[in-house]
Amino acid sequence: AHLATSMLFLSLMVGIAFNTFQPRFEAAPVSLLKLKRWVLPTLVLIYFQIVLGALVRHTGAGLACMDIPFCRGSLWPEGAPPILQVHMLHRLGGIVVALMVFLSSWRVAQVGRENPCLRRLALLAPILVLIQVSLGLWSIYSALGLFPVTAHLGVGALLLVTYLLMNLVVRASRAATISETPATIRGNLRPTAI
């Protein structure tokens, strides 16, 4: 609960900072507005994966499965105790999150080519995932050494912030499009001489 709340607090602080600086974006093309359906679900998955990681940490499941990529010779050991299931659920969740990050980042990079902020975030996210996976493996091989475990959480938080910023940029672009619409309508409604 503490980590889940802290990640929400971090997200709130990032959102406040983003809105405080009031970034200006040009009106977004329709394709950019459709990115929300990729970015928002990935953001939610990352958040729940972090919470699941906290469950692994605080239930002592971090070293429940020492062999990689399987656990006791299978993907999901039959009749495994809950501690093993929590560990494997975090691993499988990591695979799902990694796939979503690669797919959504690829989509954002394609559609948001003209938006340098989105492009940079889309390039950063897969790099963070690769670092995150490496730190997860290092955590197991180091028997939960302090540095790899702490860095694993830190990179997870950076990934969450990256997707939160992507979401905020897409929303700000949408707001730019909506705010330009009344001016366009007013311009087209000029009275004509009869």
mmCIF file of C-alpha atoms in Angstrom:
data_model
loop_
_atom_site.group_PDB
_atom_site.id
_atom_site.type_symbol
_atom_site.label_atom_id
_atom_site.label_comp_id
_atom_site.label_asym_id
_atom_site.label_seq_id
_atom_site.Cartn_x
_atom_site.Cartn_y
_atom_site.Cartn_z
ATOM 1 C CA ALA A 1 0.000 0.000 0.000
ATOM 2 C CA HIS A 2 2.881 2.349 0.809
ATOM 3 C CA LEU A 3 4.576 1.865 -2.560
ATOM 4 C CA ALA A 4 1.274 2.051 -4.459
ATOM 5 C CA THR A 5 0.505 5.362 -2.758
ATOM 6 C CA SER A 6 4.016 6.693 -3.340
ATOM 7 C CA MET A 7 3.765 5.950 -7.081
ATOM 8 C CA LEU A 8 0.430 7.802 -7.196
ATOM 9 C CA PHE A 9 2.038 10.699 -5.325
ATOM 10 C CA LEU A 10 4.989 10.719 -7.754
ATOM 11 C CA SER A 11 2.526 10.758 -10.663
ATOM 12 C CA LEU A 12 0.618 13.619 -9.078
ATOM 13 C CA MET A 13 3.831 15.636 -8.649
ATOM 14 C CA VAL A 14 4.825 15.006 -12.280
ATOM 15 C CA GLY A 15 1.335 16.031 -13.425
ATOM 16 C CA ILE A 16 1.461 19.235 -11.371
ATOM 17 C CA ALA A 17 4.936 20.081 -12.698
ATOM 18 C CA PHE A 18 3.839 19.393 -16.285
ATOM 19 C CA ASN A 19 0.769 21.620 -15.967
ATOM 20 C CA THR A 20 2.665 24.345 -14.082
ATOM 21 C CA PHE A 21 5.005 24.932 -17.011
ATOM 22 C CA GLN A 22 2.013 25.013 -19.382
ATOM 23 C CA PRO A 23 3.763 23.559 -22.414
ATOM 24 C CA ARG A 24 2.447 24.769 -25.739
ATOM 25 C CA PHE A 25 1.715 22.240 -28.434
ATOM 26 C CA GLU A 26 0.527 22.734 -31.937
ATOM 27 C CA ALA A 27 -2.801 21.239 -32.832
ATOM 28 C CA ALA A 28 -2.378 17.503 -33.099
ATOM 29 C CA PRO A 29 -3.306 15.465 -36.138
ATOM 30 C CA VAL A 30 -6.156 13.018 -35.636
ATOM 31 C CA SER A 31 -3.702 10.086 -35.630
ATOM 32 C CA LEU A 32 -1.851 11.597 -32.642
ATOM 33 C CA LEU A 33 -5.073 11.801 -30.678
ATOM 34 C CA LYS A 34 -5.592 8.068 -31.196
ATOM 35 C CA LEU A 35 -2.367 7.322 -29.293
ATOM 36 C CA LYS A 36 -4.274 7.582 -26.025
ATOM 37 C CA ARG A 37 -5.645 4.074 -26.583
ATOM 38 C CA TRP A 38 -2.040 2.777 -26.575
ATOM 39 C CA VAL A 39 -0.432 5.007 -23.968
ATOM 40 C CA LEU A 40 -3.057 4.939 -21.203
ATOM 41 C CA PRO A 41 -3.414 1.121 -20.924
ATOM 42 C CA THR A 42 0.386 0.773 -20.921
ATOM 43 C CA LEU A 43 0.600 3.360 -18.133
ATOM 44 C CA VAL A 44 -1.949 1.425 -16.052
ATOM 45 C CA LEU A 45 -0.142 -1.888 -16.657
ATOM 46 C CA ILE A 46 3.181 -0.377 -15.575
ATOM 47 C CA TYR A 47 1.592 0.925 -12.371
ATOM 48 C CA PHE A 48 0.108 -2.466 -11.469
ATOM 49 C CA GLN A 49 3.385 -4.226 -12.321
ATOM 50 C CA ILE A 50 5.172 -1.936 -9.840
ATOM 51 C CA VAL A 51 2.564 -2.751 -7.182
ATOM 52 C CA LEU A 52 2.967 -6.467 -7.943
ATOM 53 C CA GLY A 53 6.740 -6.043 -7.572
ATOM 54 C CA ALA A 54 6.160 -4.557 -4.116
ATOM 55 C CA LEU A 55 4.060 -7.611 -3.257
ATOM 56 C CA VAL A 56 6.941 -9.852 -4.370
ATOM 57 C CA ARG A 57 9.379 -7.855 -2.249
ATOM 58 C CA HIS A 58 7.287 -7.694 0.907
ATOM 59 C CA THR A 59 6.082 -11.297 0.879
ATOM 60 C CA GLY A 60 9.644 -12.560 0.559
ATOM 61 C CA ALA A 61 8.963 -14.052 -2.881
ATOM 62 C CA GLY A 62 11.981 -12.402 -4.510
ATOM 63 C CA LEU A 63 14.113 -15.555 -4.363
ATOM 64 C CA ALA A 64 11.287 -18.075 -4.631
ATOM 65 C CA CYS A 65 12.390 -18.996 -8.172
ATOM 66 C CA MET A 66 16.117 -18.990 -8.800
ATOM 67 C CA ASP A 67 16.136 -20.636 -12.234
ATOM 68 C CA ILE A 68 15.483 -18.431 -15.256
ATOM 69 C CA PRO A 69 13.344 -18.253 -17.358
ATOM 70 C CA PHE A 70 11.343 -21.037 -15.734
ATOM 71 C CA CYS A 71 10.552 -21.811 -12.134
ATOM 72 C CA ARG A 72 11.286 -25.330 -10.984
ATOM 73 C CA GLY A 73 11.401 -26.474 -14.583
ATOM 74 C CA SER A 74 8.090 -25.033 -15.828
ATOM 75 C CA LEU A 75 6.460 -21.736 -16.679
ATOM 76 C CA TRP A 76 3.833 -22.163 -13.972
ATOM 77 C CA PRO A 77 4.702 -24.979 -11.529
ATOM 78 C CA GLU A 78 1.740 -27.242 -10.763
ATOM 79 C CA GLY A 79 0.581 -27.077 -7.159
ATOM 80 C CA ALA A 80 3.103 -24.359 -6.384
ATOM 81 C CA PRO A 81 2.787 -22.503 -3.092
ATOM 82 C CA PRO A 82 1.428 -18.938 -3.305
ATOM 83 C CA ILE A 83 4.871 -17.398 -2.833
ATOM 84 C CA LEU A 84 6.049 -19.047 -6.063
ATOM 85 C CA GLN A 85 2.900 -17.954 -7.874
ATOM 86 C CA VAL A 86 3.399 -14.324 -6.824
ATOM 87 C CA HIS A 87 6.973 -14.432 -8.109
ATOM 88 C CA MET A 88 5.993 -15.981 -11.443
ATOM 89 C CA LEU A 89 3.051 -13.611 -11.804
ATOM 90 C CA HIS A 90 5.523 -10.713 -11.548
ATOM 91 C CA ARG A 91 7.746 -12.301 -14.204
ATOM 92 C CA LEU A 92 4.828 -12.944 -16.562
ATOM 93 C CA GLY A 93 3.494 -9.446 -15.882
ATOM 94 C CA GLY A 94 6.925 -8.114 -16.815
ATOM 95 C CA ILE A 95 6.704 -9.871 -20.174
ATOM 96 C CA VAL A 96 3.260 -8.389 -20.827
ATOM 97 C CA VAL A 97 4.415 -4.904 -19.818
ATOM 98 C CA ALA A 98 7.559 -5.193 -21.963
ATOM 99 C CA LEU A 99 5.491 -6.198 -25.002
ATOM 100 C CA MET A 100 3.046 -3.342 -24.430
ATOM 101 C CA VAL A 101 5.897 -0.848 -24.009
ATOM 102 C CA PHE A 102 7.603 -1.987 -27.225
ATOM 103 C CA LEU A 103 4.335 -1.944 -29.194
ATOM 104 C CA SER A 104 3.071 1.365 -27.853
ATOM 105 C CA SER A 105 6.482 3.048 -28.142
ATOM 106 C CA TRP A 106 6.745 1.897 -31.742
ATOM 107 C CA ARG A 107 3.262 3.295 -32.392
ATOM 108 C CA VAL A 108 4.038 6.598 -30.647
ATOM 109 C CA ALA A 109 7.339 6.940 -32.546
ATOM 110 C CA GLN A 110 5.525 6.354 -35.848
ATOM 111 C CA VAL A 111 2.626 8.708 -35.270
ATOM 112 C CA GLY A 112 4.368 11.390 -33.213
ATOM 113 C CA ARG A 113 7.314 11.957 -35.562
ATOM 114 C CA GLU A 114 6.747 15.727 -35.684
ATOM 115 C CA ASN A 115 6.479 16.000 -31.894
ATOM 116 C CA PRO A 116 10.072 15.884 -30.543
ATOM 117 C CA CYS A 117 8.910 15.381 -26.958
ATOM 118 C CA LEU A 118 6.832 12.308 -27.838
ATOM 119 C CA ARG A 119 9.575 10.942 -30.051
ATOM 120 C CA ARG A 120 12.178 11.161 -27.261
ATOM 121 C CA LEU A 121 9.845 9.539 -24.739
ATOM 122 C CA ALA A 122 9.033 6.761 -27.222
ATOM 123 C CA LEU A 123 12.752 6.080 -27.685
ATOM 124 C CA LEU A 124 13.469 6.188 -23.949
ATOM 125 C CA ALA A 125 10.765 3.711 -22.874
ATOM 126 C CA PRO A 126 12.167 0.540 -24.544
ATOM 127 C CA ILE A 127 15.643 1.379 -23.238
ATOM 128 C CA LEU A 128 14.220 1.612 -19.722
ATOM 129 C CA VAL A 129 12.501 -1.767 -20.181
ATOM 130 C CA LEU A 130 15.773 -3.416 -21.210
ATOM 131 C CA ILE A 131 17.527 -1.900 -18.199
ATOM 132 C CA GLN A 132 14.623 -2.994 -15.991
ATOM 133 C CA VAL A 133 14.812 -6.616 -17.164
ATOM 134 C CA SER A 134 18.585 -6.628 -16.633
ATOM 135 C CA LEU A 135 18.176 -5.258 -13.116
ATOM 136 C CA GLY A 136 15.511 -7.867 -12.357
ATOM 137 C CA LEU A 137 17.870 -10.651 -13.411
ATOM 138 C CA TRP A 138 20.711 -9.060 -11.475
ATOM 139 C CA SER A 139 18.463 -8.874 -8.396
ATOM 140 C CA ILE A 140 17.943 -12.629 -8.506
ATOM 141 C CA TYR A 141 21.571 -13.500 -9.277
ATOM 142 C CA SER A 142 22.817 -11.203 -6.499
ATOM 143 C CA ALA A 143 20.419 -12.795 -3.966
ATOM 144 C CA LEU A 144 18.485 -9.495 -3.739
ATOM 145 C CA GLY A 145 21.500 -7.221 -3.404
ATOM 146 C CA LEU A 146 20.605 -3.728 -2.234
ATOM 147 C CA PHE A 147 21.759 -1.847 -5.347
ATOM 148 C CA PRO A 148 20.030 -3.960 -8.035
ATOM 149 C CA VAL A 149 16.766 -4.169 -6.076
ATOM 150 C CA THR A 150 16.703 -0.409 -5.416
ATOM 151 C CA ALA A 151 17.680 0.391 -9.007
ATOM 152 C CA HIS A 152 14.975 -2.031 -10.242
ATOM 153 C CA LEU A 153 12.343 -0.011 -8.393
ATOM 154 C CA GLY A 154 13.877 3.296 -9.513
ATOM 155 C CA VAL A 155 13.869 2.356 -13.197
ATOM 156 C CA GLY A 156 10.281 1.113 -12.819
ATOM 157 C CA ALA A 157 9.343 4.529 -11.449
ATOM 158 C CA LEU A 158 11.139 6.220 -14.383
ATOM 159 C CA LEU A 159 9.176 4.047 -16.803
ATOM 160 C CA LEU A 160 5.939 5.043 -15.064
ATOM 161 C CA VAL A 161 6.899 8.733 -15.328
ATOM 162 C CA THR A 162 7.831 8.284 -19.010
ATOM 163 C CA TYR A 163 4.394 6.911 -19.837
ATOM 164 C CA LEU A 164 2.669 9.480 -17.666
ATOM 165 C CA LEU A 165 4.461 12.222 -19.623
ATOM 166 C CA MET A 166 3.470 10.566 -22.919
ATOM 167 C CA ASN A 167 -0.122 10.577 -21.748
ATOM 168 C CA LEU A 168 0.087 14.228 -20.661
ATOM 169 C CA VAL A 169 1.655 15.298 -23.978
ATOM 170 C CA VAL A 170 -1.079 13.505 -25.940
ATOM 171 C CA ARG A 171 -3.736 15.150 -23.744
ATOM 172 C CA ALA A 172 -2.111 18.590 -24.134
ATOM 173 C CA SER A 173 -2.018 18.092 -27.911
ATOM 174 C CA ARG A 174 -5.694 17.185 -27.811
ATOM 175 C CA ALA A 175 -6.426 20.301 -25.751
ATOM 176 C CA ALA A 176 -4.589 22.383 -28.373
ATOM 177 C CA THR A 177 -6.805 20.874 -31.058
ATOM 178 C CA ILE A 178 -9.983 21.549 -29.055
ATOM 179 C CA SER A 179 -8.943 25.126 -28.223
ATOM 180 C CA GLU A 180 -8.337 25.888 -31.907
ATOM 181 C CA THR A 181 -11.728 24.599 -32.987
ATOM 182 C CA PRO A 182 -13.842 27.625 -31.830
ATOM 183 C CA ALA A 183 -11.536 30.080 -33.639
ATOM 184 C CA THR A 184 -11.889 28.066 -36.838
ATOM 185 C CA ILE A 185 -15.646 28.000 -36.479
ATOM 186 C CA ARG A 186 -15.780 31.746 -35.775
ATOM 187 C CA GLY A 187 -13.631 32.386 -38.840
ATOM 188 C CA ASN A 188 -16.032 30.430 -41.024
ATOM 189 C CA LEU A 189 -19.107 32.212 -39.651
ATOM 190 C CA ARG A 190 -18.285 35.723 -40.881
ATOM 191 C CA PRO A 191 -21.360 37.592 -41.998
ATOM 192 C CA THR A 192 -21.534 38.059 -45.727
ATOM 193 C CA ALA A 193 -22.927 41.058 -47.558
ATOM 194 C CA ILE A 194 -26.245 40.386 -49.199
#
